[in-house]
mmCIF file of C-alpha atoms in Angstrom:
data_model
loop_
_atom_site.group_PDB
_atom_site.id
_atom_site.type_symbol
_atom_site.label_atom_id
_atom_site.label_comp_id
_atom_site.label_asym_id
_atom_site.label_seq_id
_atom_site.Cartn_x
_atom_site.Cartn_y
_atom_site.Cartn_z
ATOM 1 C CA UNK D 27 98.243 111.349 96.136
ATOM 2 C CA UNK D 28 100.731 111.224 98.530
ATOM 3 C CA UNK D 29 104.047 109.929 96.800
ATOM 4 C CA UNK D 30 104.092 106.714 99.257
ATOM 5 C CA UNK D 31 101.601 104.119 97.904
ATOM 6 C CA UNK D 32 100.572 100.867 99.632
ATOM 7 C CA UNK D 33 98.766 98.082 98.337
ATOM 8 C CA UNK D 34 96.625 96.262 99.280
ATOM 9 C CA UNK D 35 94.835 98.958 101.166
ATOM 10 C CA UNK D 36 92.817 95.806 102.431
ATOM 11 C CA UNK D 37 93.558 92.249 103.179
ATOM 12 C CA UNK D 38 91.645 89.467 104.886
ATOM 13 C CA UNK D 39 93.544 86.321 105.625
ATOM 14 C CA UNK D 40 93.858 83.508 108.029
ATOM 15 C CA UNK D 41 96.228 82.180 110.301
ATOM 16 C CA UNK D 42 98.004 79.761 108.271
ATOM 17 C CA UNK D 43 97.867 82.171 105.046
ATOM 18 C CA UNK D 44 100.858 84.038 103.295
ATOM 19 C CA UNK D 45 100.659 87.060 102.045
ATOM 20 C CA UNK D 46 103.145 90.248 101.577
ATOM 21 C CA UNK D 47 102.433 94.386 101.559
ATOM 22 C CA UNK D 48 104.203 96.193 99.369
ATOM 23 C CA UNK D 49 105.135 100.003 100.394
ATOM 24 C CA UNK D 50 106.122 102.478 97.034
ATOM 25 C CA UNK D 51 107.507 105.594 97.009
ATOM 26 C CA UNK D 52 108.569 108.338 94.463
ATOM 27 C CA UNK D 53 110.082 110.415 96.352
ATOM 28 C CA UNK D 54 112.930 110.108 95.943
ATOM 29 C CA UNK D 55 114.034 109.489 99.889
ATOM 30 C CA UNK D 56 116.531 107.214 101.094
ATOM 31 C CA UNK D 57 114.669 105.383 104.428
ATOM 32 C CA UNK D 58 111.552 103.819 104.492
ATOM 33 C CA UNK D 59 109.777 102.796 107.812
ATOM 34 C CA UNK D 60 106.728 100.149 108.709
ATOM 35 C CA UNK D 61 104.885 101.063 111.521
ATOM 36 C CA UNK D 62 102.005 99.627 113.141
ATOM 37 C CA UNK D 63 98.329 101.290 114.532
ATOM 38 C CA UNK D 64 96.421 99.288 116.705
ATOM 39 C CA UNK D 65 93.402 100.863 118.473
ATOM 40 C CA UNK D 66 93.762 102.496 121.481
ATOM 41 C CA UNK D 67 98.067 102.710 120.772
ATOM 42 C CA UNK D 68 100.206 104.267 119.675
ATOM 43 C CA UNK D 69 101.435 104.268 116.740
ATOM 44 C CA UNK D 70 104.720 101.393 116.686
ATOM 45 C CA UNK D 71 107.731 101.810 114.869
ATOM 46 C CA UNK D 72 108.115 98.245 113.744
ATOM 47 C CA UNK D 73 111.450 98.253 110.861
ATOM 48 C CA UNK D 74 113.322 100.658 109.680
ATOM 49 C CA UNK D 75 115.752 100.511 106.177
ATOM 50 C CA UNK D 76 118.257 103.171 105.468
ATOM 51 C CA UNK D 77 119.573 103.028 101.935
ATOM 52 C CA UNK D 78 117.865 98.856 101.506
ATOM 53 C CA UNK D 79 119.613 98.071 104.598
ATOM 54 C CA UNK D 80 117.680 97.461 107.545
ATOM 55 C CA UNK D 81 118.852 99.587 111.144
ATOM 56 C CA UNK D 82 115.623 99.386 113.319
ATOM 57 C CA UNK D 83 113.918 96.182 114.191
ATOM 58 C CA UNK D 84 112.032 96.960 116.818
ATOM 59 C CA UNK D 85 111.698 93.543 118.663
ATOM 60 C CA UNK D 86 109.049 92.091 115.721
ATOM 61 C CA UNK D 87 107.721 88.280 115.945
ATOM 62 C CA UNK D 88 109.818 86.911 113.266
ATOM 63 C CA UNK D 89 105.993 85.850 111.512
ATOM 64 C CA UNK D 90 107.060 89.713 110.404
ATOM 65 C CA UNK D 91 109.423 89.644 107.601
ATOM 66 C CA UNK D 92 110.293 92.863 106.135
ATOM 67 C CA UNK D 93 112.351 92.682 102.527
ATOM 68 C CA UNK D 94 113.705 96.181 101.089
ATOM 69 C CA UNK D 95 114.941 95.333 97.264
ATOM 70 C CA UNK D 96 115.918 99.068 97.162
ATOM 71 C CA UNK D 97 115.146 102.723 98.144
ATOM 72 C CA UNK D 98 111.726 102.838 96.584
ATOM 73 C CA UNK D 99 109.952 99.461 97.346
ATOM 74 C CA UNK D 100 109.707 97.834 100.764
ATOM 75 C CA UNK D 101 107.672 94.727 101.131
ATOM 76 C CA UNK D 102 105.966 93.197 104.919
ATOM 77 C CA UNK D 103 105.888 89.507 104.111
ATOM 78 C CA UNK D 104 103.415 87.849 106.758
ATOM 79 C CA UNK D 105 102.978 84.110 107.408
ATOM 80 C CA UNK D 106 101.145 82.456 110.525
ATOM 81 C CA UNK D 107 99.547 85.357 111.994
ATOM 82 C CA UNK D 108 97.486 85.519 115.020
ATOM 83 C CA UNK D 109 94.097 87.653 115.386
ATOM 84 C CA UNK D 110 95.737 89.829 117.265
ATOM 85 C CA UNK D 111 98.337 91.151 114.879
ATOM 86 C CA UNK D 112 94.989 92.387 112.803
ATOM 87 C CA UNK D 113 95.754 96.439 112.649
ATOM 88 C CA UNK D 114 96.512 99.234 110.190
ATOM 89 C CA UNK D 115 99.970 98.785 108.861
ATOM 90 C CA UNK D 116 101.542 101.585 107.813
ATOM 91 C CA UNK D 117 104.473 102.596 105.361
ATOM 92 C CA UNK D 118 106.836 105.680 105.831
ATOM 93 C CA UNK D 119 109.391 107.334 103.628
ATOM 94 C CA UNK D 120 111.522 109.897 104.635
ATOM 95 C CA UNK D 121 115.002 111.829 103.209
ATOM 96 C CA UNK D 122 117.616 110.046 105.851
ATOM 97 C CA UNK D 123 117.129 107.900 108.473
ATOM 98 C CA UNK D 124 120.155 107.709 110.841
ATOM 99 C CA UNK D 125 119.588 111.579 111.573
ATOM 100 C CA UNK D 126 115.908 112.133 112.025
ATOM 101 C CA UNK D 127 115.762 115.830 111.033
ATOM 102 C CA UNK D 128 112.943 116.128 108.679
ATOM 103 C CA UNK D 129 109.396 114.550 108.439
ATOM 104 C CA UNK D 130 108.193 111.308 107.259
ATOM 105 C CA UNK D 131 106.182 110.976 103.818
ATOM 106 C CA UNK D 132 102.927 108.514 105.169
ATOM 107 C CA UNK D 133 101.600 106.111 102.858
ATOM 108 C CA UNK D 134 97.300 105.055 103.348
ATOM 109 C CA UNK D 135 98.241 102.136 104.766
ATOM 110 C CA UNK D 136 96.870 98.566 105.060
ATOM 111 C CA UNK D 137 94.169 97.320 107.032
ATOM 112 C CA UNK D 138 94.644 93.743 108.030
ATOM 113 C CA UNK D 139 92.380 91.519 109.375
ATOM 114 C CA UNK D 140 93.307 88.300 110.843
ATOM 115 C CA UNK D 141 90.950 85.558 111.223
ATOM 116 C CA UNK G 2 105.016 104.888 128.902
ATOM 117 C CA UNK G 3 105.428 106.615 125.693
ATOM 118 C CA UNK G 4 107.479 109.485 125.167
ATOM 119 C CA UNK G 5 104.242 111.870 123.653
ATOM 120 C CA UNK G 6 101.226 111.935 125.131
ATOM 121 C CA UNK G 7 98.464 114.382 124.204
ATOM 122 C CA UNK G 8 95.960 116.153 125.516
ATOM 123 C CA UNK G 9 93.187 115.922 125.826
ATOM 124 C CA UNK G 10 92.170 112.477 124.289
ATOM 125 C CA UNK G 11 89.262 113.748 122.535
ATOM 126 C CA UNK G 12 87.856 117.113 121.824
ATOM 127 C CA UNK G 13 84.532 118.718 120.404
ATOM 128 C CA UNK G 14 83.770 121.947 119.516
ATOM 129 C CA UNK G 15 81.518 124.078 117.337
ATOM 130 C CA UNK G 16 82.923 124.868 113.814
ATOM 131 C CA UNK G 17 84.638 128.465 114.095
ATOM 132 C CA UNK G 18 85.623 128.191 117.605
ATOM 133 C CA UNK G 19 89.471 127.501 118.054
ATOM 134 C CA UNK G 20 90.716 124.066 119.154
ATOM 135 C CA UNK G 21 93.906 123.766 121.126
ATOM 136 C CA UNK G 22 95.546 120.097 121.591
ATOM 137 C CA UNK G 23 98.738 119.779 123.996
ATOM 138 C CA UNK G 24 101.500 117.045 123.874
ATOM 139 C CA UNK G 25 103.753 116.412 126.750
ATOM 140 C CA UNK G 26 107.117 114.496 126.096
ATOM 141 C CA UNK G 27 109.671 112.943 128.651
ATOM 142 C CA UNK G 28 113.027 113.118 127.384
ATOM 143 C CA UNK G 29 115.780 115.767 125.494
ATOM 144 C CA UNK G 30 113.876 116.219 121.500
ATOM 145 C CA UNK G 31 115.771 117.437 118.794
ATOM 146 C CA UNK G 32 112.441 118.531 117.573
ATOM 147 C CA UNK G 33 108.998 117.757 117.159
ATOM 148 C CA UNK G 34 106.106 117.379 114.983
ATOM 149 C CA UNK G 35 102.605 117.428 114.632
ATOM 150 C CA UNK G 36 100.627 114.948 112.088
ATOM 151 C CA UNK G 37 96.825 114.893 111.225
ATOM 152 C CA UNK G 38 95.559 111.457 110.286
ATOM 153 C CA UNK G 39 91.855 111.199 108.552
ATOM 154 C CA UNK G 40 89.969 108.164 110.124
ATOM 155 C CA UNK G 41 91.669 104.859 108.846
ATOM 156 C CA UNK G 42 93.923 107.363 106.484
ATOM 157 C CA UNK G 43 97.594 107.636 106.288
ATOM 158 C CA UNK G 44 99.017 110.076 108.728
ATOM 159 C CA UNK G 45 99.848 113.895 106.800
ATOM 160 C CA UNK G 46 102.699 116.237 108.264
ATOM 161 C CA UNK G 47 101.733 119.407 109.716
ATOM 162 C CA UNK G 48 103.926 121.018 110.949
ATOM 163 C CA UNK G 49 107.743 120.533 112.475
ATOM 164 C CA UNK G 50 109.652 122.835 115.416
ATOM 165 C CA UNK G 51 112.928 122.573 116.187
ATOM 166 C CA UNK G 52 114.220 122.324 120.066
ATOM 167 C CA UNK G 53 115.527 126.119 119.967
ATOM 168 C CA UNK G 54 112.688 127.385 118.696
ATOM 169 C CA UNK G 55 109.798 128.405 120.762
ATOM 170 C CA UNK G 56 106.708 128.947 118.302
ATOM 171 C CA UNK G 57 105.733 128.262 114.924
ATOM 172 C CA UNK G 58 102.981 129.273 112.366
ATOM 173 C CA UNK G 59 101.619 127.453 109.369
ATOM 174 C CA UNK G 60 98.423 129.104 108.296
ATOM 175 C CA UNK G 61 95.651 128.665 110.504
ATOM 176 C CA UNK G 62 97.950 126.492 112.914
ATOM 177 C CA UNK G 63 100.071 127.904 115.493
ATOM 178 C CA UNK G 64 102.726 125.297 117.353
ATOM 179 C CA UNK G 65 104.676 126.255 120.561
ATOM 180 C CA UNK G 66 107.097 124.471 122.196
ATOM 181 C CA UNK G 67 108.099 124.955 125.810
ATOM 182 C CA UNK G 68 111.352 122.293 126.405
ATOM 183 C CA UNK G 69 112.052 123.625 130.093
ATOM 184 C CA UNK G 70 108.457 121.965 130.542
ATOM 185 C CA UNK G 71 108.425 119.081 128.293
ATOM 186 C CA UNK G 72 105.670 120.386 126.338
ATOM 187 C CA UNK G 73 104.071 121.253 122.646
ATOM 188 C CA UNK G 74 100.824 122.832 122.031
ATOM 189 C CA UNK G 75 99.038 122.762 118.482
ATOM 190 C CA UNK G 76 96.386 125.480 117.667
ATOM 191 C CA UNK G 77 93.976 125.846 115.144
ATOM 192 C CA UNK G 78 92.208 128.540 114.700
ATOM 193 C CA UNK G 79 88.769 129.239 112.958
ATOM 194 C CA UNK G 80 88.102 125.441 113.321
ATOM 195 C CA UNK G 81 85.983 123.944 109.835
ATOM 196 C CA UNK G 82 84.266 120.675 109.291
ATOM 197 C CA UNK G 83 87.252 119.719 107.606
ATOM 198 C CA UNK G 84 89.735 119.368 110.484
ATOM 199 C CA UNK G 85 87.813 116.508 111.810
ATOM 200 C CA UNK G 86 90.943 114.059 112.501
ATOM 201 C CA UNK G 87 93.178 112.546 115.069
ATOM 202 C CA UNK G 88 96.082 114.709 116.306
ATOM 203 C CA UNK G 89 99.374 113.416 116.692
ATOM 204 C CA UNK G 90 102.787 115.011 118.274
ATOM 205 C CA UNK G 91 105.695 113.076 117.086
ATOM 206 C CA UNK G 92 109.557 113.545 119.237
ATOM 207 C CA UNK G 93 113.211 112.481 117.879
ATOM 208 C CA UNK G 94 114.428 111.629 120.908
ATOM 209 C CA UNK G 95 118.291 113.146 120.871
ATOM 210 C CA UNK G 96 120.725 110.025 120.230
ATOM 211 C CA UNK G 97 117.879 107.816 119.165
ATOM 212 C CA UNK G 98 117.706 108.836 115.982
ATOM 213 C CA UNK G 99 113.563 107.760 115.344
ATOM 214 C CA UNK G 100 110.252 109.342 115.696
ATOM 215 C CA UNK G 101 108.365 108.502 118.408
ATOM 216 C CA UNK G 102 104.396 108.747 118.571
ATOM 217 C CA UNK G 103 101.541 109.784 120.808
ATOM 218 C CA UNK G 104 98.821 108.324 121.097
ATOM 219 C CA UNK G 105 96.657 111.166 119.408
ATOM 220 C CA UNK G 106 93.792 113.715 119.928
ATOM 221 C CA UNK G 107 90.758 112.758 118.510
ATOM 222 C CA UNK G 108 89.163 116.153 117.206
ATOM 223 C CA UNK G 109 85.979 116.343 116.130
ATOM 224 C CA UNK G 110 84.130 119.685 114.497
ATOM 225 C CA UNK G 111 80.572 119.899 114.796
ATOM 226 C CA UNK G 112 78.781 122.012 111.915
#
């Protein structure tokens, strides 16, 4: 259990589909982070939200919709993907964003395939 | 190119023998980080150093951080089955304010 959960952990869908991940956390923390891990790359810091408001969007196809209601939930809504964007999406919590002094709280993540 | 890159890419070694991973960076940190991820797992925290320090323990890991040459190495010692993951340093870059990955070690422990 590690205080961020993500659901689905899995998701199949197809390119004219829409679907949403949700990120939780009880942490308590104030930023919450997507990120991105393709194989064979890095990991990529895709949107960042300090206190629900977003600071980092890290040049994201706009099929990449990111919603933060507040602190604890953060949604990726996805519509008209291509096969390419299939990866492990992954959901981060930390204390602060703004001044990154501490670590990040890792959710399982979600493995998306797109057809 | 990224800002962390480790080294080497992958790694194999014989359960009890020590496995050493190194992470070069480019630019000014205000610290850095080590993560372990489990295959297709989330990614856990390990350990974190801070630019003016120069080495770090957390039970059988040992982190040291060399800023005149850009570098981090992570060491675990009395390797087990168990630390079969990938290895990532993570930078905040000073004035960026985000974490910034490697691309990873891929360790693997053979019984």
């Amino acid at each position: 259990e590690t205080g961020v959960t993500q659901t689905p952990r899995h998701l199949v869908m197809g390119m004219t589909n829409k679907k949403s991940l949700k990120c939780e956390q009880h942490l308590g923390h104030n930023a919450m982070y997507w990120y991105k891990q393709s194989a064979k790359k890095p990991l990529e810091l895709m949107f960042v939200y300090n206190f629900k408001e977003q600071t980092e969007n890290n040049s994201v196809p706009s099929r990449f919709s990111p919603e933060c209601p507040n602190s604890s939930h953060l949604f990726l809504h996805l519509h008209t993907l291509q096969p390419e964007d299939s990866a492990l999406y992954l959901c981060a919590s930390s204390q602060e964003s703004g001044r990154v002094s501490g670590e990040l709280f890792f959710g399982e993540g979600s493995r998306l395939t797109v057809l | 190119s990224q800002q962390g890159e480790e080294d080497p890419q992958a790694l194999s070694i014989q359960e009890g023998e020590n496995a050493t991973m190194n992470c070069s960076y480019k630019t000014s940190i205000n610290n850095l980080q080590w993560y372990r991820q489990n295959s297709g797992r989330g990614l856990v925290h390990l350990i974190l150093i801070r630019s003016n320090e120069r080495e770090k323990h957390s039970g059988r890991l040992r982190v040291t951080l060399d800023t005149s040459k850009k570098s981090s190495s992570l060491l675990i010692t009395a390797s087990r089955a168990a630390d079969t993951a990938s290895y990532f340093c993570a930078t905040v870059i000073q004035g960026a304010q985000k974490l910034v990955f490697g691309q990873g070690t891929r360790l693997t422990i053979n019984p």
